[in-house]
Coordinates of C-alpha atoms in Angstrom, one line a residue:
M1 CA -4.2 15.8 10.8
V2 CA -1.9 13.4 12.6
K3 CA 1.8 12.8 12.1
Y4 CA 2.8 9.2 11.2
E5 CA 5.9 7.3 10.5
S6 CA 6.0 4.1 8.4
I7 CA 8.8 1.7 7.7
F8 CA 8.4 -1.1 5.2
V9 CA 10.8 -3.9 4.1
V10 CA 10.9 -5.1 0.5
N11 CA 12.2 -8.5 -0.5
P12 CA 15.9 -7.9 -1.6
Q13 CA 15.7 -10.8 -4.1
L14 CA 13.6 -8.7 -6.4
E15 CA 15.2 -6.9 -9.3
D16 CA 16.2 -3.3 -8.6
E17 CA 13.5 -2.0 -11.0
K18 CA 10.8 -3.9 -9.1
I19 CA 12.0 -2.6 -5.7
K20 CA 12.0 1.0 -7.1
E21 CA 8.5 0.3 -8.5
I22 CA 7.2 -0.8 -5.1
I23 CA 8.8 2.3 -3.4
E24 CA 7.3 4.6 -6.0
K25 CA 3.8 3.0 -5.6
M26 CA 3.9 3.6 -1.8
K27 CA 5.3 7.1 -2.2
S28 CA 2.5 8.1 -4.7
L29 CA -0.2 6.6 -2.5
V30 CA 1.0 8.6 0.5
E31 CA 1.4 11.8 -1.7
S32 CA -2.1 11.5 -3.0
N33 CA -3.8 10.9 0.4
A34 CA -1.5 12.7 2.8
Q35 CA 1.3 15.2 3.1
L36 CA 4.7 13.3 2.6
E37 CA 7.3 15.0 4.8
K38 CA 10.3 12.7 4.2
I39 CA 11.2 9.4 2.5
E40 CA 14.5 7.7 3.2
E41 CA 15.8 4.6 1.5
W42 CA 18.0 2.8 3.9
G43 CA 18.9 0.1 1.4
K44 CA 19.7 -3.6 2.2
K45 CA 20.1 -4.4 5.8
K46 CA 20.4 -7.7 7.7
L47 CA 17.1 -8.7 9.4
A48 CA 17.0 -9.4 13.1
Y49 CA 15.4 -12.8 12.2
E50 CA 14.5 -14.6 9.1
I51 CA 11.3 -13.5 7.3
A52 CA 9.8 -15.5 4.4
K53 CA 13.2 -17.3 4.1
Q54 CA 15.0 -14.0 3.7
K55 CA 18.0 -12.9 5.9
E56 CA 18.1 -9.4 4.4
G57 CA 15.6 -6.8 3.5
Y58 CA 15.5 -3.4 1.6
Y59 CA 14.3 -0.8 4.2
V60 CA 12.3 2.3 3.4
L61 CA 11.2 4.9 5.9
M62 CA 8.4 7.4 5.3
Q63 CA 7.2 10.3 7.5
F64 CA 3.9 11.9 6.7
T65 CA 0.9 13.8 8.0
A66 CA -2.5 12.4 7.3
E67 CA -6.1 12.0 8.5
P68 CA -6.6 9.3 11.1
N69 CA -8.3 6.9 8.7
F70 CA -5.4 6.8 6.1
P71 CA -3.1 4.4 7.9
A72 CA -5.7 1.6 7.6
E73 CA -5.7 2.1 3.8
L74 CA -1.9 2.2 3.7
E75 CA -1.8 -1.0 5.7
R76 CA -4.3 -2.7 3.3
V77 CA -2.0 -1.8 0.4
Y78 CA 1.1 -3.1 2.2
K79 CA -0.7 -6.4 2.7
I80 CA -1.7 -6.9 -0.9
T81 CA 1.6 -5.7 -2.4
E82 CA 3.7 -8.6 -3.4
G83 CA 7.3 -8.0 -2.4
V84 CA 6.6 -6.2 0.9
I85 CA 7.7 -8.6 3.6
R86 CA 7.1 -6.4 6.7
Y87 CA 5.7 -3.0 7.5
L88 CA 5.0 -0.9 10.5
I89 CA 2.9 2.3 10.8
V90 CA 3.1 4.4 14.1
K91 CA 1.9 7.8 15.3
R92 CA 4.8 10.2 15.8
D93 CA 5.2 12.2 18.9
E94 CA 3.7 15.7 18.4
K95 CA 6.9 17.3 19.9
E96 CA 9.0 16.4 16.8

């Protein structure tokens, strides 16, 4: 099992219900395939640069422990989920 951290940015133009739906979808995917340690909703923040004509994004951070093949599946789901404008999955340092 490897420790991972993932942050994803949701389009803030979506309705609050749709944003919550996307977050819940990602959370349940991680919970069913890995051990979710923490999920933090950072809310709307200004983007460093414009993405898909958006100047803001709704940020969500997840920390989890999973098998090495799971991040590829998570990335696939991020790519096909309408409303997710950016994501990043990284291995966490084992010392944490």
